[in-house]
Coordinates of C-alpha atoms and ligand atoms in Angstrom, one line a residue:
X8 CA -78.9 138.8 12.0
X9 CA -81.3 138.3 14.9
X10 CA -84.8 139.4 13.8
X11 CA -85.1 142.1 16.4
X12 CA -82.0 143.9 15.0
X13 CA -83.5 144.2 11.5
X14 CA -85.1 147.3 10.2
X15 CA -88.7 148.2 10.0
X16 CA -89.9 148.8 6.4
X17 CA -92.2 151.8 5.9
X18 CA -93.7 152.8 2.5
X19 CA -96.1 155.1 0.7
X20 CA -96.9 156.2 -2.8
X21 CA -94.5 159.1 -2.2
X22 CA -93.4 161.5 0.5
X23 CA -96.7 161.3 2.5
X24 CA -95.7 158.3 4.6
X25 CA -92.9 160.4 6.1
X26 CA -95.6 161.9 8.4
X27 CA -96.0 158.4 9.8
X28 CA -92.2 157.7 9.8
X29 CA -91.7 160.9 11.8
X30 CA -94.1 159.7 14.5
X31 CA -92.5 156.2 14.5
X32 CA -89.0 157.6 15.0
X33 CA -90.3 159.7 17.9
X34 CA -92.0 156.7 19.6
X35 CA -89.4 154.0 18.7
X36 CA -86.1 155.9 18.6
X37 CA -83.9 152.8 18.8
X38 CA -85.4 151.1 15.8
X39 CA -83.8 151.2 12.4
X40 CA -86.1 152.2 9.5
X41 CA -86.1 151.8 5.8
X42 CA -88.5 154.1 4.0
X43 CA -89.6 153.6 0.4
X44 CA -91.5 156.3 -1.4
X45 CA -93.0 155.2 -4.8
X46 CA -93.1 158.8 -6.2
X47 CA -92.6 157.5 -9.7
X48 CA -96.0 155.9 -9.5
X49 CA -97.8 158.5 -7.4
X50 CA -100.6 159.2 -7.0
X51 CA -102.1 155.9 -6.1
X52 CA -105.3 157.4 -5.0
X53 CA -106.7 157.8 -8.5
X54 CA -105.7 154.4 -9.9
X55 CA -107.6 151.2 -10.1
X56 CA -107.4 148.8 -7.2
X57 CA -105.7 146.0 -9.3
X58 CA -103.0 148.4 -10.4
X59 CA -102.5 149.7 -6.8
X60 CA -102.1 146.1 -5.6
X61 CA -99.5 145.4 -8.2
X62 CA -97.5 148.4 -7.2
X63 CA -97.9 147.7 -3.4
X64 CA -96.6 144.1 -4.0
X65 CA -93.5 145.4 -5.9
X66 CA -92.7 147.9 -3.1
X67 CA -93.2 145.2 -0.4
X68 CA -90.9 142.9 -2.3
X69 CA -88.2 145.6 -2.4
X70 CA -88.5 146.0 1.4
X71 CA -88.5 142.3 2.1
X72 CA -85.4 141.8 -0.1
X73 CA -83.8 144.3 2.4
X74 CA -84.6 141.9 5.2
X75 CA -87.1 144.0 7.1
X76 CA -88.8 142.5 10.2
X77 CA -92.1 144.3 9.8
X78 CA -93.9 146.4 7.1
X79 CA -95.8 149.6 7.8
X80 CA -98.1 150.6 4.9
X81 CA -98.0 154.3 5.6
X82 CA -100.6 155.0 2.9
X83 CA -104.4 154.9 3.5
X84 CA -105.0 154.2 -0.2
X85 CA -102.6 151.2 -0.3
X86 CA -104.0 149.9 3.0
X87 CA -107.6 150.1 1.6
X88 CA -106.7 148.3 -1.6
X89 CA -104.1 145.8 -0.5
X90 CA -103.6 145.2 3.2
X91 CA -105.5 141.8 3.3
X92 CA -103.6 140.4 0.4
X93 CA -100.3 141.7 1.8
X94 CA -101.0 140.0 5.2
X95 CA -101.8 136.7 3.3
X96 CA -98.5 136.9 1.5
X97 CA -96.3 137.9 4.5
X98 CA -97.8 135.7 7.2
X99 CA -94.7 135.6 9.3
X100 CA -94.2 139.3 9.9
X101 CA -96.3 142.1 11.2
X102 CA -97.9 144.1 8.4
X103 CA -99.5 147.3 9.8
X104 CA -101.8 149.6 7.9
X105 CA -103.3 153.0 8.4
X106 CA -106.9 154.1 8.2
X107 CA -108.7 157.4 8.6
X108 CA -108.8 158.2 12.4
X109 CA -112.5 158.3 12.8
X110 CA -112.5 156.9 16.3
X111 CA -110.2 159.6 17.9
X112 CA -112.4 162.3 16.2
X113 CA -115.6 160.8 17.6
X114 CA -114.0 160.5 21.0
X115 CA -113.6 164.2 21.2
X116 CA -117.4 164.4 21.5
X117 CA -117.6 167.8 19.9
X118 CA -120.9 168.5 18.2
X119 CA -121.0 168.9 14.4
X120 CA -119.8 167.2 11.3
X121 CA -116.6 165.2 11.0
X122 CA -115.0 166.0 7.7
X123 CA -112.9 163.2 6.3
X124 CA -110.4 164.3 3.6
X125 CA -108.8 161.4 1.7
X126 CA -108.1 160.1 -1.8
X127 CA -111.0 159.0 -4.0
X128 CA -109.9 155.4 -3.7
X129 CA -109.7 155.4 0.1
X130 CA -113.2 156.8 0.4
X131 CA -114.7 154.5 -2.2
X132 CA -113.3 151.2 -0.9
X133 CA -115.2 148.8 1.4
X134 CA -112.7 149.2 4.2
X135 CA -113.8 152.8 4.7
X136 CA -117.5 152.0 4.2
X137 CA -117.3 149.5 7.0
X138 CA -115.4 152.0 9.2
X139 CA -118.0 154.7 8.6
X140 CA -120.8 152.2 9.4
X141 CA -119.2 151.4 12.7
X142 CA -119.4 155.0 13.8
X143 CA -122.5 156.3 12.0
X144 CA -124.6 156.4 15.2
X145 CA -122.2 158.7 16.9
X146 CA -121.6 161.6 14.5
X147 CA -122.3 162.7 11.0
X148 CA -119.3 162.0 8.8
X149 CA -118.7 163.7 5.6
X150 CA -116.3 162.1 3.1
X151 CA -114.5 164.8 1.0
X152 CA -112.4 163.2 -1.8
X153 CA -109.4 165.3 -2.6
X154 CA -108.1 164.3 -6.0
X155 CA -104.9 166.1 -6.9
X156 CA -104.0 167.2 -3.4
X157 CA -101.4 164.5 -2.8
X158 CA -99.8 165.5 -6.2
X159 CA -99.6 169.2 -5.1
X160 CA -97.7 168.1 -2.0
X161 CA -95.5 165.7 -4.0
X162 CA -94.5 168.7 -6.0
X163 CA -93.3 170.4 -2.9
X164 CA -96.1 172.8 -2.2
X165 CA -96.9 172.9 1.5
X166 CA -98.2 176.5 1.7
X167 CA -98.9 179.4 -0.7
X168 CA -101.7 180.0 -3.3
X169 CA -101.8 176.6 -4.9
X170 CA -102.4 174.8 -1.7
X171 CA -104.6 177.5 -0.3
X172 CA -106.9 177.7 -3.4
X173 CA -107.3 174.0 -3.4
X174 CA -108.3 173.8 0.3
X175 CA -110.5 176.9 0.1
X176 CA -112.5 175.4 -2.8
X177 CA -112.7 172.0 -1.2
X178 CA -114.0 173.2 2.2
X179 CA -116.0 176.2 1.0
X180 CA -119.3 174.3 1.4
X181 CA -118.6 173.4 5.0
X182 CA -117.2 176.7 6.3
X183 CA -120.6 178.0 7.5
X184 CA -121.5 174.7 9.1
X185 CA -120.5 173.4 12.5
X186 CA -117.4 171.2 12.1
X187 CA -116.5 168.9 15.0
X188 CA -113.2 167.8 13.5
X189 CA -111.3 167.2 10.3
X190 CA -109.8 163.8 9.7
X191 CA -106.8 163.6 7.4
X192 CA -107.2 160.2 5.7
X193 CA -104.2 160.5 3.5
X194 CA -100.7 160.6 4.9
X195 CA -99.7 163.4 2.6
X196 CA -102.1 165.9 4.1
X197 CA -100.5 166.4 7.5
X198 CA -97.9 168.5 5.6
X199 CA -100.6 171.0 4.8
X200 CA -102.3 170.9 8.2
X201 CA -101.5 174.5 9.0
X202 CA -103.0 175.6 5.7
X203 CA -106.2 173.7 6.4
X204 CA -106.3 175.3 9.8
X205 CA -106.1 178.7 8.2
X206 CA -109.1 178.0 6.0
X207 CA -111.4 176.7 8.7
X208 CA -111.6 178.1 12.2
X209 CA -108.3 177.6 14.0
X210 CA -109.8 175.8 17.0
X211 CA -111.1 172.9 14.9
X212 CA -109.1 169.7 15.7
X213 CA -107.3 168.2 12.7
X214 CA -106.5 164.6 13.3
X215 CA -104.4 162.1 11.4
X216 CA -103.8 158.4 11.8
X217 CA -100.1 158.3 12.4
X218 CA -100.3 158.0 16.3
X219 CA -102.7 155.1 16.2
X220 CA -100.6 153.3 13.5
X221 CA -97.4 153.7 15.5
X222 CA -99.1 152.5 18.6
X223 CA -100.2 149.4 16.7
X224 CA -96.7 148.9 15.3
X225 CA -95.3 149.0 18.8
X226 CA -97.9 146.5 20.1
X227 CA -97.1 144.1 17.2
X228 CA -93.3 144.4 17.7
X229 CA -93.9 143.5 21.3
X230 CA -96.2 140.6 20.6
X231 CA -93.7 139.1 18.1
X232 CA -90.9 139.8 20.6
X233 CA -88.9 141.8 18.1
X234 CA -88.5 145.2 19.7
X235 CA -84.9 146.4 19.1
X236 CA -83.2 146.5 22.6
X237 CA -80.1 148.4 21.5
X238 CA -79.6 151.6 23.3
X239 CA -78.2 153.8 20.6
X240 CA -80.3 155.8 18.2
X241 CA -81.6 153.9 15.2
X242 CA -80.6 154.5 11.5
X243 CA -83.0 155.8 8.9
X244 CA -82.5 155.0 5.2
X245 CA -84.8 156.6 2.6
X246 CA -85.3 155.4 -1.0
X247 CA -87.5 156.8 -3.7
X248 CA -88.5 155.3 -7.1
X249 CA -88.4 158.7 -8.8
X250 CA -85.2 160.5 -8.1
X251 CA -82.7 161.8 -5.5
X252 CA -84.6 165.1 -5.1
X253 CA -87.5 163.2 -3.6
X254 CA -85.1 161.5 -1.2
X255 CA -83.8 164.9 -0.2
X256 CA -87.4 166.3 0.2
X257 CA -88.2 163.2 2.3
X258 CA -85.3 163.9 4.7
X259 CA -86.3 167.5 4.9
X260 CA -89.9 166.6 5.8
X261 CA -88.7 164.1 8.4
X262 CA -86.7 166.7 10.1
X263 CA -89.3 169.4 9.8
Ligands
DGL311 N1 -100.4 159.1 0.9 C1 -101.4 158.3 0.3 C2 -102.6 158.0 1.3 O1 -102.4 158.0 2.5 C3 -102.1 158.7 -1.0 C4 -101.4 159.5 -2.0 C5 -101.7 159.1 -3.4 O2 -102.8 159.3 -3.9 O3 -100.8 158.5 -3.9 O4 -103.7 157.6 0.8

């Protein structure tokens, strides 16, 4: 099959990357996608870097064995821990990662703190340290590690007391301060965006990295000359390492 007609592989530690897939399908409707959620091994965000790398390579192999033309790492944690190694291994195809969207948050030029919610691994890794350094002169950024939040979402809680209590506790310290924006540095968190909005003042922008990632995906497909030029709507296949219920949950989130 000609390269441009192959699918784009997208993966995450679980259902979180569906927030990126949703944006990708919107912006690239004629592409075919294969999504792999590694819910059996979730959460990645509280594991050691070596273990995350091992898991990421396994998932990438699965996608490559399905003949994908590009890989989207729809997981901030996996990107922090493994993107360089992944690009070294798969030199001949675009490998796109995701990172906390600090730049769009800074660009809003609202006064106050930029709260960055992400997994402990993402916030601890060098990649994020470098990113923060790049923007430190423009705003005060406050990393807020959220261990356990991705798991709550994996369990299918998108609203209600479990989610609300978690977010209330996490953001309690900042409620009285001026918040410029909240950056969602984990692809699971957009699914509880409304709940976050209820806890802080409703006019605070909540930004995630999916738009930037999909823009970069499109640019890469163009530069490799592998944009799918068919005119009909693309196919989406979803796999999950845990069970069929997670596949069903993923389709529901994709259509939500
Ligand atoms: N969705 C993943 C991310 O963007 C993290 C979830 C996890 O800890 O597995 O970082």
